[in-house]
């Protein structure tokens, strides 16, 4: 919440920053992640999202702490949950080139910070890169939708093979 408040303070007033930080902190997704799924790494990674964006703002404003903060927040994001980094990478790139609009000097600082953050987290990144053949990401993530979404016969409660019609899901007419 503190990092979200500091990020939103660069954009708006104190009150709007406080409201934005409270909304970011108490979203139901985080509670479901933490208390239902027990995904502590995922919730910890979501802490670093506003910190990365804040550090991009600090680099733009020529703050002396921007580069260090970007390297450390990138390190924290990679080491807490690498998949969250992959999910939010398009947001970071879009935010960088549409909102921040970096100069060539600040872009060099950003790249150097990301390289330093990658070197700090190399103990996490190198096994992911070089031992990918031993991991089963594709098996897990290609079939993950089946446990989260229901099919049409199950939604309409049409009896069919391997369809549980006693589910709590139904269409209201």
Coordinates of N, CA, C and O in Angstrom, one line a residue:
X1 N 0.8 -1.2 0.0 CA 0.0 0.0 0.0 C 0.9 1.3 0.0 O 0.5 2.3 -0.6
X2 N 2.0 1.2 0.7 CA 2.8 2.4 0.7 C 3.4 2.7 -0.6 O 3.5 3.9 -1.1
X3 N 3.9 1.7 -1.3 CA 4.4 1.9 -2.7 C 3.4 2.4 -3.6 O 3.6 3.2 -4.5
X4 N 2.1 1.9 -3.5 CA 1.1 2.4 -4.4 C 0.8 3.8 -4.1 O 0.5 4.6 -5.0
X5 N 0.8 4.2 -2.8 CA 0.5 5.6 -2.4 C 1.6 6.5 -3.0 O 1.3 7.6 -3.5
X6 N 2.8 6.1 -2.9 CA 3.9 6.9 -3.4 C 3.9 7.1 -4.9 O 4.2 8.1 -5.5
X7 N 3.5 6.0 -5.6 CA 3.3 6.0 -7.0 C 2.2 7.0 -7.4 O 2.3 7.8 -8.3
X8 N 1.0 6.8 -6.8 CA -0.2 7.7 -7.1 C 0.1 9.1 -6.7 O -0.6 10.0 -7.3
X9 N 0.9 9.4 -5.7 CA 1.2 10.7 -5.3 C 1.9 11.5 -6.4 O 1.8 12.7 -6.5
X10 N 2.7 10.8 -7.3 CA 3.3 11.4 -8.4 C 2.3 11.9 -9.5 O 2.5 12.7 -10.3
X11 N 1.1 11.3 -9.4 CA 0.1 11.5 -10.4 C -1.0 12.5 -9.9 O -1.5 13.3 -10.7
X12 N -1.5 12.3 -8.7 CA -2.6 13.1 -8.2 C -2.4 13.6 -6.8 O -1.2 13.8 -6.3
X13 N -3.5 14.0 -6.1 CA -3.4 14.6 -4.8 C -3.2 13.6 -3.7 O -3.2 12.4 -4.0
X14 N -3.1 14.0 -2.5 CA -2.9 13.1 -1.4 C -4.1 12.2 -1.2 O -4.0 11.1 -0.9
X15 N -5.3 12.8 -1.2 CA -6.5 12.1 -1.0 C -6.7 11.0 -2.1 O -7.0 9.9 -1.7
X16 N -6.6 11.4 -3.3 CA -6.7 10.4 -4.4 C -5.7 9.3 -4.3 O -5.9 8.1 -4.6
X17 N -4.5 9.7 -3.9 CA -3.4 8.7 -3.7 C -3.7 7.7 -2.6 O -3.5 6.5 -2.7
X18 N -4.3 8.2 -1.5 CA -4.7 7.4 -0.4 C -5.8 6.4 -0.8 O -5.8 5.2 -0.5
X19 N -6.8 6.9 -1.5 CA -7.9 6.1 -2.0 C -7.4 5.0 -2.9 O -7.7 3.8 -2.8
X20 N -6.5 5.4 -3.9 CA -5.9 4.4 -4.8 C -5.1 3.4 -4.1 O -5.2 2.2 -4.4
X21 N -4.4 3.8 -3.1 CA -3.6 2.8 -2.3 C -4.4 1.9 -1.5 O -4.1 0.7 -1.5
X22 N -5.5 2.4 -1.0 CA -6.4 1.5 -0.2 C -7.1 0.5 -1.2 O -7.2 -0.7 -0.8
X23 N -7.5 1.0 -2.3 CA -8.2 0.1 -3.3 C -7.2 -1.0 -3.8 O -7.5 -2.1 -3.9
X24 N -5.9 -0.5 -4.1 CA -4.9 -1.5 -4.5 C -4.6 -2.5 -3.5 O -4.4 -3.7 -3.7
X25 N -4.6 -2.1 -2.2 CA -4.2 -3.0 -1.1 C -5.3 -4.0 -0.8 O -5.0 -5.2 -0.5
X26 N -6.5 -3.5 -0.8 CA -7.6 -4.4 -0.3 C -8.5 -4.9 -1.4 O -9.7 -5.1 -1.3
X27 N -7.9 -5.2 -2.6 CA -8.7 -5.8 -3.6 C -9.0 -7.3 -3.3 O -8.2 -8.0 -2.6
X28 N -10.2 -7.7 -3.6 CA -10.6 -9.1 -3.3 C -9.7 -10.2 -3.9 O -9.5 -11.3 -3.3
X29 N -9.0 -9.9 -5.0 CA -8.2 -10.8 -5.6 C -7.0 -11.2 -4.7 O -6.6 -12.4 -4.6
X30 N -6.4 -10.2 -4.0 CA -5.3 -10.5 -3.1 C -5.8 -11.3 -1.9 O -5.0 -12.2 -1.5
X31 N -7.0 -11.0 -1.4 CA -7.4 -11.8 -0.3 C -7.7 -13.3 -0.7 O -7.4 -14.2 0.0
X32 N -8.3 -13.4 -1.9 CA -8.5 -14.8 -2.4 C -7.2 -15.5 -2.7 O -7.1 -16.7 -2.4
X33 N -6.3 -14.8 -3.2 CA -4.9 -15.4 -3.4 C -4.3 -15.9 -2.2 O -3.7 -17.0 -2.1
X34 N -4.3 -15.0 -1.2 CA -3.6 -15.3 0.1 C -4.4 -16.3 0.9 O -3.8 -17.3 1.4
X35 N -5.7 -16.1 1.2 CA -6.4 -16.9 2.1 C -7.0 -18.1 1.5 O -7.2 -19.1 2.3
X36 N -7.4 -18.1 0.3 CA -8.0 -19.3 -0.3 C -6.9 -20.2 -1.0 O -6.9 -21.4 -0.7
X37 N -6.0 -19.6 -1.8 CA -5.0 -20.4 -2.5 C -3.7 -20.5 -1.7 O -2.9 -21.4 -2.0
X38 N -3.5 -19.6 -0.8 CA -2.2 -19.6 -0.1 C -1.0 -19.3 -0.9 O 0.1 -19.7 -0.7
X39 N -1.3 -18.4 -1.9 CA -0.2 -18.0 -2.9 C 0.5 -16.8 -2.3 O 0.4 -15.7 -2.8
X40 N 1.4 -17.0 -1.3 CA 2.1 -15.9 -0.7 C 3.1 -15.2 -1.6 O 3.2 -14.0 -1.6
X41 N 3.7 -16.0 -2.5 CA 4.7 -15.5 -3.4 C 4.0 -14.6 -4.4 O 4.6 -13.5 -4.8
X42 N 2.8 -14.9 -4.9 CA 2.1 -14.1 -5.8 C 1.7 -12.8 -5.2 O 1.8 -11.7 -5.8
X43 N 1.2 -12.8 -3.9 CA 0.8 -11.6 -3.2 C 2.0 -10.7 -3.0 O 2.0 -9.5 -3.1
X44 N 3.2 -11.3 -2.7 CA 4.4 -10.6 -2.4 C 4.9 -9.9 -3.8 O 5.3 -8.8 -3.8
X45 N 4.7 -10.6 -4.9 CA 5.1 -10.0 -6.2 C 4.2 -8.9 -6.5 O 4.7 -7.9 -7.1
X46 N 3.0 -8.9 -6.1 CA 2.1 -7.7 -6.4 C 2.5 -6.5 -5.7 O 2.1 -5.4 -6.0
X47 N 3.3 -6.7 -4.6 CA 3.8 -5.5 -3.9 C 4.8 -4.7 -4.7 O 4.9 -3.5 -4.6
X48 N 5.5 -5.5 -5.6 CA 6.6 -4.8 -6.3 C 6.1 -4.1 -7.6 O 6.9 -3.4 -8.2
X49 N 4.9 -4.4 -8.0 CA 4.4 -3.8 -9.3 C 4.4 -2.2 -9.1 O 5.0 -1.6 -10.0
X50 N 3.8 -1.6 -8.1 CA 3.8 -0.2 -8.0 C 5.2 0.3 -7.8 O 5.6 1.5 -8.2
X51 N 6.1 -0.5 -7.1 CA 7.5 0.0 -6.9 C 8.3 0.1 -8.2 O 9.1 1.0 -8.3
X52 N 8.0 -0.9 -9.1 CA 8.7 -0.8 -10.4 C 8.2 0.5 -11.1 O 9.1 1.3 -11.7
X53 N 6.9 0.7 -11.1 CA 6.4 1.9 -11.8 C 6.9 3.2 -11.1 O 7.2 4.2 -11.8
X54 N 7.0 3.2 -9.8 CA 7.5 4.4 -9.1 C 8.9 4.6 -9.4 O 9.4 5.8 -9.6
X55 N 9.7 3.6 -9.5 CA 11.1 3.8 -9.8 C 11.3 4.3 -11.3 O 12.3 5.0 -11.5
X56 N 10.4 3.9 -12.2 CA 10.5 4.5 -13.5 C 10.2 6.0 -13.5 O 10.9 6.8 -14.2
X57 N 9.3 6.4 -12.6 CA 9.0 7.8 -12.5 C 10.2 8.5 -11.9 O 10.6 9.7 -12.3
X58 N 10.9 7.9 -10.9 CA 12.1 8.5 -10.3 C 13.2 8.7 -11.3 O 14.0 9.6 -11.2
X59 N 13.4 7.7 -12.1 CA 14.4 7.8 -13.2 C 14.1 9.0 -14.1 O 15.0 9.7 -14.5
X60 N 12.8 9.1 -14.4 CA 12.4 10.2 -15.3 C 12.7 11.6 -14.7 O 13.2 12.5 -15.4
X61 N 12.5 11.7 -13.4 CA 12.7 13.0 -12.7 C 14.2 13.2 -12.2 O 14.5 14.1 -11.5
X62 N 15.1 12.3 -12.7 CA 16.5 12.4 -12.4 C 16.8 12.2 -10.9 O 17.8 12.8 -10.4
X63 N 16.0 11.5 -10.2 CA 16.3 11.2 -8.8 C 17.5 10.2 -8.7 O 17.7 9.3 -9.6
X64 N 18.3 10.4 -7.7 CA 19.5 9.6 -7.6 C 19.2 8.2 -7.1 O 20.0 7.3 -7.2
X65 N 18.0 8.0 -6.6 CA 17.6 6.7 -6.0 C 16.8 5.8 -7.1 O 16.5 4.7 -6.8
X66 N 16.5 6.4 -8.2 CA 15.6 5.7 -9.2 C 16.2 4.4 -9.7 O 15.6 3.4 -9.8
X67 N 17.5 4.5 -10.1 CA 18.2 3.3 -10.6 C 18.3 2.2 -9.6 O 18.1 1.0 -9.9
X68 N 18.7 2.5 -8.4 CA 18.9 1.5 -7.4 C 17.5 0.9 -7.0 O 17.4 -0.3 -6.9
X69 N 16.5 1.8 -7.0 CA 15.1 1.3 -6.6 C 14.6 0.4 -7.7 O 14.0 -0.7 -7.4
X70 N 14.9 0.7 -9.0 CA 14.4 -0.2 -10.1 C 15.1 -1.5 -10.1 O 14.5 -2.5 -10.2
X71 N 16.4 -1.5 -9.8 CA 17.1 -2.8 -9.8 C 16.6 -3.6 -8.6 O 16.4 -4.8 -8.8
X72 N 16.4 -3.0 -7.4 CA 16.0 -3.8 -6.3 C 14.5 -4.3 -6.5 O 14.2 -5.4 -6.1
X73 N 13.7 -3.4 -7.0 CA 12.3 -3.9 -7.2 C 12.2 -4.9 -8.3 O 11.3 -5.8 -8.2
X74 N 13.0 -4.9 -9.3 CA 13.0 -5.9 -10.4 C 13.5 -7.2 -9.8 O 13.0 -8.3 -10.0
X75 N 14.5 -7.1 -8.9 CA 15.0 -8.3 -8.2 C 13.9 -8.9 -7.3 O 13.8 -10.1 -7.3
X76 N 13.2 -8.1 -6.6 CA 12.2 -8.6 -5.7 C 11.0 -9.2 -6.5 O 10.5 -10.2 -6.1
X77 N 10.7 -8.6 -7.7 CA 9.6 -9.2 -8.5 C 10.0 -10.5 -9.1 O 9.2 -11.5 -9.1
X78 N 11.3 -10.6 -9.6 CA 11.7 -11.9 -10.1 C 11.8 -13.0 -9.1 O 11.4 -14.1 -9.3
X79 N 12.3 -12.7 -7.9 CA 12.6 -13.7 -6.9 C 11.3 -14.1 -6.2 O 11.2 -15.2 -5.7
X80 N 10.3 -13.2 -6.1 CA 9.1 -13.6 -5.4 C 8.1 -14.4 -6.3 O 7.6 -15.4 -5.9
X81 N 8.0 -14.0 -7.6 CA 7.1 -14.8 -8.5 C 7.4 -14.4 -9.9 O 7.0 -13.3 -10.4
X82 N 8.1 -15.3 -10.6 CA 8.5 -14.9 -12.0 C 7.4 -14.9 -13.0 O 7.4 -14.1 -13.9
X83 N 6.3 -15.6 -12.8 CA 5.2 -15.6 -13.7 C 4.5 -14.3 -13.6 O 4.0 -13.8 -14.6
X84 N 4.4 -13.6 -12.4 CA 3.8 -12.3 -12.3 C 4.6 -11.3 -13.1 O 4.0 -10.4 -13.8
X85 N 5.9 -11.4 -13.2 CA 6.7 -10.6 -14.0 C 6.4 -10.7 -15.4 O 6.2 -9.7 -16.2
X86 N 6.2 -11.9 -15.9 CA 5.8 -12.2 -17.3 C 4.4 -11.6 -17.6 O 4.2 -11.0 -18.7
X87 N 3.5 -11.8 -16.7 CA 2.2 -11.2 -16.9 C 2.2 -9.7 -16.9 O 1.5 -9.1 -17.8
X88 N 2.9 -9.1 -16.1 CA 2.9 -7.6 -16.0 C 3.9 -6.9 -16.9 O 4.0 -5.7 -17.0
X89 N 4.8 -7.7 -17.6 CA 5.8 -7.1 -18.5 C 5.2 -6.2 -19.6 O 5.7 -5.1 -19.9
X90 N 4.1 -6.6 -20.3 CA 3.4 -5.7 -21.2 C 3.0 -4.4 -20.6 O 3.1 -3.3 -21.2
X91 N 2.5 -4.5 -19.4 CA 2.1 -3.2 -18.7 C 3.3 -2.3 -18.5 O 3.2 -1.1 -18.7
X92 N 4.4 -2.9 -18.0 CA 5.6 -2.1 -17.8 C 6.1 -1.4 -19.1 O 6.4 -0.2 -19.1
X93 N 6.1 -2.2 -20.1 CA 6.6 -1.6 -21.4 C 5.6 -0.6 -21.9 O 6.1 0.5 -22.4
X94 N 4.3 -0.8 -21.8 CA 3.4 0.2 -22.3 C 3.5 1.5 -21.4 O 3.5 2.6 -21.9
X95 N 3.6 1.3 -20.1 CA 3.7 2.4 -19.2 C 5.0 3.2 -19.5 O 5.0 4.5 -19.4
X96 N 6.0 2.5 -19.8 CA 7.3 3.2 -20.0 C 7.2 4.0 -21.3 O 7.7 5.2 -21.3
X97 N 6.7 3.5 -22.4 CA 6.8 4.2 -23.6 C 5.6 5.1 -23.9 O 5.6 6.0 -24.7
X98 N 4.4 5.0 -23.2 CA 3.3 5.9 -23.4 C 3.1 6.9 -22.3 O 2.7 8.0 -22.5
X99 N 3.5 6.6 -21.0 CA 3.4 7.5 -19.9 C 4.7 8.2 -19.6 O 4.8 9.4 -19.5
X100 N 5.7 7.5 -19.4 CA 7.0 8.0 -19.0 C 7.7 8.7 -20.2 O 8.3 9.8 -20.1
X101 N 7.7 8.1 -21.4 CA 8.3 8.6 -22.6 C 9.8 9.0 -22.3 O 10.1 10.1 -22.1
X102 N 10.6 8.0 -22.2 CA 12.0 8.2 -21.7 C 12.9 8.9 -22.8 O 12.7 8.7 -24.0
X103 N 13.9 9.6 -22.3 CA 14.9 10.1 -23.2 C 15.9 9.0 -23.4 O 15.9 8.0 -22.8
X104 N 16.9 9.3 -24.3 CA 17.9 8.2 -24.5 C 18.8 8.0 -23.3 O 19.2 6.9 -23.0
X105 N 19.0 9.1 -22.5 CA 19.8 8.9 -21.3 C 19.1 8.2 -20.2 O 19.6 7.3 -19.6
X106 N 17.8 8.5 -20.1 CA 17.0 7.7 -19.0 C 16.7 6.3 -19.5 O 16.7 5.4 -18.6
X107 N 16.6 6.0 -20.8 CA 16.5 4.7 -21.3 C 17.7 3.8 -21.0 O 17.6 2.7 -20.6
X108 N 18.9 4.5 -21.1 CA 20.1 3.8 -20.8 C 20.2 3.4 -19.3 O 20.6 2.3 -18.9
X109 N 19.7 4.4 -18.5 CA 19.7 4.1 -17.0 C 18.7 3.0 -16.7 O 19.0 2.1 -15.8
X110 N 17.6 3.0 -17.4 CA 16.6 1.9 -17.1 C 17.2 0.5 -17.5 O 17.0 -0.4 -16.8
X111 N 17.8 0.5 -18.7 CA 18.4 -0.8 -19.1 C 19.5 -1.3 -18.2 O 19.6 -2.5 -17.9
X112 N 20.3 -0.3 -17.8 CA 21.4 -0.7 -16.8 C 20.8 -1.2 -15.5 O 21.3 -2.2 -14.9
X113 N 19.8 -0.6 -15.0 CA 19.1 -1.0 -13.8 C 18.5 -2.4 -13.9 O 18.6 -3.2 -13.0
X114 N 17.9 -2.6 -15.1 CA 17.3 -4.0 -15.3 C 18.3 -5.0 -15.4 O 18.1 -6.2 -15.0
X115 N 19.5 -4.7 -16.0 CA 20.6 -5.7 -16.1 C 21.1 -6.0 -14.7 O 21.3 -7.1 -14.4
X116 N 21.3 -4.9 -13.9 CA 21.7 -5.1 -12.5 C 20.7 -5.9 -11.7 O 21.1 -6.8 -11.0
X117 N 19.4 -5.7 -11.9 CA 18.4 -6.4 -11.2 C 18.4 -7.9 -11.7 O 18.2 -8.8 -10.9
X118 N 18.6 -8.1 -12.9 CA 18.7 -9.5 -13.5 C 19.9 -10.2 -12.9 O 19.8 -11.4 -12.6
X119 N 21.0 -9.5 -12.8 CA 22.2 -10.1 -12.2 C 22.0 -10.5 -10.7 O 22.5 -11.5 -10.3
X120 N 21.3 -9.6 -10.0 CA 21.0 -9.9 -8.6 C 20.1 -11.1 -8.5 O 20.3 -11.9 -7.6
X121 N 19.2 -11.3 -9.4 CA 18.3 -12.4 -9.3 C 18.7 -13.6 -10.2 O 17.9 -14.4 -10.6
X122 N 19.9 -13.6 -10.6 CA 20.4 -14.7 -11.5 C 20.3 -16.1 -10.9 O 20.1 -17.1 -11.6
X123 N 20.3 -16.1 -9.6 CA 20.2 -17.4 -8.9 C 18.8 -18.0 -9.1 O 18.6 -19.2 -9.0
X124 N 17.8 -17.1 -9.5 CA 16.5 -17.6 -9.8 C 16.3 -17.7 -11.3 O 15.6 -18.6 -11.7
X125 N 16.8 -16.8 -12.1 CA 16.6 -16.8 -13.5 C 17.4 -17.9 -14.3 O 16.8 -18.5 -15.2
X126 N 18.6 -18.2 -13.9 CA 19.4 -19.1 -14.6 C 18.8 -20.5 -14.6 O 18.8 -21.2 -15.6
X127 N 18.4 -21.0 -13.4 CA 17.7 -22.4 -13.5 C 16.5 -22.4 -14.3 O 16.2 -23.4 -14.9
X128 N 15.7 -21.3 -14.3 CA 14.5 -21.3 -15.1 C 14.8 -21.4 -16.6 O 14.2 -22.1 -17.3
X129 N 15.9 -20.7 -17.0 CA 16.3 -20.7 -18.4 C 16.9 -22.0 -18.8 O 16.6 -22.6 -19.8
X130 N 17.9 -22.5 -18.0 CA 18.7 -23.6 -18.4 C 18.1 -25.0 -18.1 O 18.4 -26.0 -18.6
X131 N 17.2 -25.0 -17.1 CA 16.6 -26.3 -16.7 C 15.1 -26.3 -17.1 O 14.3 -27.0 -16.4
X132 N 14.7 -25.6 -18.1 CA 13.3 -25.6 -18.5 C 12.8 -26.9 -19.0 O 11.7 -27.3 -18.8
X133 N 13.7 -27.7 -19.5 CA 13.3 -29.0 -20.0 C 12.8 -30.0 -18.9 O 12.1 -30.9 -19.1
X134 N 13.3 -29.7 -17.7 CA 12.9 -30.5 -16.5 C 11.6 -30.0 -15.8 O 11.1 -30.7 -15.0
X135 N 11.2 -28.8 -16.2 CA 10.0 -28.3 -15.6 C 8.8 -28.6 -16.4 O 8.9 -28.8 -17.6
X136 N 7.6 -28.6 -15.9 CA 6.4 -28.9 -16.6 C 5.4 -27.7 -16.7 O 4.2 -27.8 -16.3
X137 N 5.9 -26.6 -17.1 CA 5.0 -25.4 -17.3 C 3.9 -25.6 -18.3 O 2.8 -25.3 -18.1
X138 N 4.3 -26.2 -19.4 CA 3.3 -26.4 -20.5 C 2.2 -27.3 -20.1 O 1.0 -27.0 -20.4
X139 N 2.5 -28.4 -19.4 CA 1.5 -29.3 -19.0 C 0.5 -28.6 -18.0 O -0.7 -28.9 -18.0
X140 N 1.0 -27.8 -17.1 CA 0.2 -27.2 -16.1 C -0.6 -26.1 -16.7 O -1.8 -26.0 -16.4
X141 N 0.0 -25.2 -17.4 CA -0.7 -24.0 -17.9 C -1.6 -24.2 -19.1 O -2.5 -23.4 -19.3
X142 N -1.4 -25.3 -19.9 CA -2.3 -25.5 -21.0 C -3.7 -26.1 -20.5 O -4.7 -25.9 -21.2
X143 N -3.7 -26.8 -19.4 CA -4.9 -27.3 -18.9 C -5.5 -26.6 -17.7 O -6.4 -27.1 -17.1
X144 N -4.9 -25.5 -17.3 CA -5.4 -24.9 -16.1 C -6.8 -24.3 -16.2 O -7.5 -24.2 -15.2
X145 N -7.2 -23.9 -17.4 CA -8.5 -23.3 -17.6 C -9.6 -24.3 -17.3 O -10.7 -23.9 -16.9
X146 N -9.3 -25.6 -17.4 CA -10.4 -26.6 -17.2 C -10.8 -26.6 -15.8 O -12.0 -26.9 -15.5
X147 N -10.0 -26.3 -14.8 CA -10.4 -26.3 -13.4 C -11.0 -25.0 -13.0 O -11.5 -24.9 -11.9
X148 N -10.8 -23.9 -13.8 CA -11.4 -22.6 -13.5 C -12.6 -22.2 -14.2 O -13.3 -21.3 -13.8
X149 N -12.8 -22.8 -15.4 CA -14.0 -22.5 -16.2 C -14.9 -23.7 -16.4 O -14.4 -24.8 -16.5
X150 N -16.1 -23.5 -16.5 CA -17.0 -24.6 -16.8 C -17.4 -24.6 -18.2 O -17.3 -23.6 -18.9
X151 N -17.8 -25.8 -18.7 CA -18.2 -25.9 -20.1 C -19.7 -25.6 -20.3 O -20.4 -25.5 -19.3
X152 N -20.1 -25.5 -21.5 CA -21.5 -25.1 -21.8 C -22.5 -26.1 -21.3 O -23.5 -25.7 -20.7
X153 N -22.4 -27.4 -21.5 CA -23.4 -28.3 -20.9 C -23.5 -28.2 -19.4 O -24.6 -28.3 -18.8
X154 N -22.4 -28.0 -18.8 CA -22.4 -27.8 -17.3 C -23.1 -26.5 -16.9 O -23.9 -26.5 -15.9
X155 N -22.9 -25.5 -17.7 CA -23.6 -24.2 -17.4 C -25.1 -24.3 -17.6 O -25.9 -23.8 -16.8
X156 N -25.5 -25.0 -18.7 CA -26.9 -25.1 -19.0 C -27.6 -26.3 -18.3 O -28.8 -26.5 -18.5
X157 N -26.8 -27.1 -17.5 CA -27.3 -28.2 -16.8 C -27.9 -29.3 -17.7 O -28.9 -29.9 -17.5
X158 N -27.2 -29.5 -18.8 CA -27.6 -30.5 -19.8 C -26.8 -31.8 -19.4 O -25.6 -31.8 -19.4
X159 N -27.5 -32.9 -19.1 CA -26.7 -34.1 -18.8 C -25.9 -34.6 -20.0 O -26.5 -34.8 -21.1
X160 N -24.7 -34.8 -19.8 CA -23.8 -35.4 -20.8 C -22.7 -36.2 -20.1 O -22.6 -36.2 -18.9
X161 N -21.9 -36.9 -21.0 CA -20.9 -37.7 -20.4 C -19.8 -36.8 -19.7 O -19.4 -35.8 -20.2
X162 N -19.5 -37.1 -18.5 CA -18.5 -36.4 -17.6 C -18.9 -35.0 -17.3 O -18.1 -34.1 -17.1
X163 N -20.2 -34.7 -17.2 CA -20.7 -33.4 -16.8 C -21.4 -33.5 -15.5 O -22.3 -34.3 -15.3
X164 N -21.0 -32.8 -14.6 CA -21.6 -32.7 -13.2 C -22.8 -31.7 -13.3 O -22.5 -30.5 -13.3
X165 N -24.0 -32.2 -13.3 CA -25.1 -31.3 -13.4 C -25.6 -30.7 -12.0 O -26.4 -29.9 -11.9
X166 N -24.9 -31.1 -11.0 CA -25.3 -30.6 -9.7 C -24.4 -29.5 -9.2 O -24.1 -29.3 -8.0
X167 N -23.8 -28.8 -10.2 CA -22.9 -27.6 -9.9 C -23.8 -26.4 -9.5 O -24.9 -26.3 -9.8
X168 N -23.2 -25.5 -8.7 CA -23.9 -24.3 -8.3 C -24.0 -23.3 -9.4 O -24.6 -22.2 -9.2
X169 N -23.5 -23.6 -10.6 CA -23.5 -22.6 -11.7 C -24.8 -22.8 -12.5 O -25.2 -23.9 -12.8
X170 N -25.4 -21.7 -12.9 CA -26.6 -21.8 -13.8 C -26.8 -20.4 -14.3 O -26.4 -19.4 -13.8
X171 N -27.5 -20.4 -15.5 CA -27.9 -19.1 -16.1 C -29.2 -18.7 -15.6 O -30.2 -19.4 -15.5
X172 N -29.3 -17.4 -15.2 CA -30.6 -16.8 -14.7 C -31.3 -16.3 -15.9 O -30.8 -15.6 -16.7
X173 N -32.6 -16.7 -16.0 CA -33.4 -16.2 -17.1 C -34.5 -15.3 -16.6 O -35.0 -15.3 -15.5

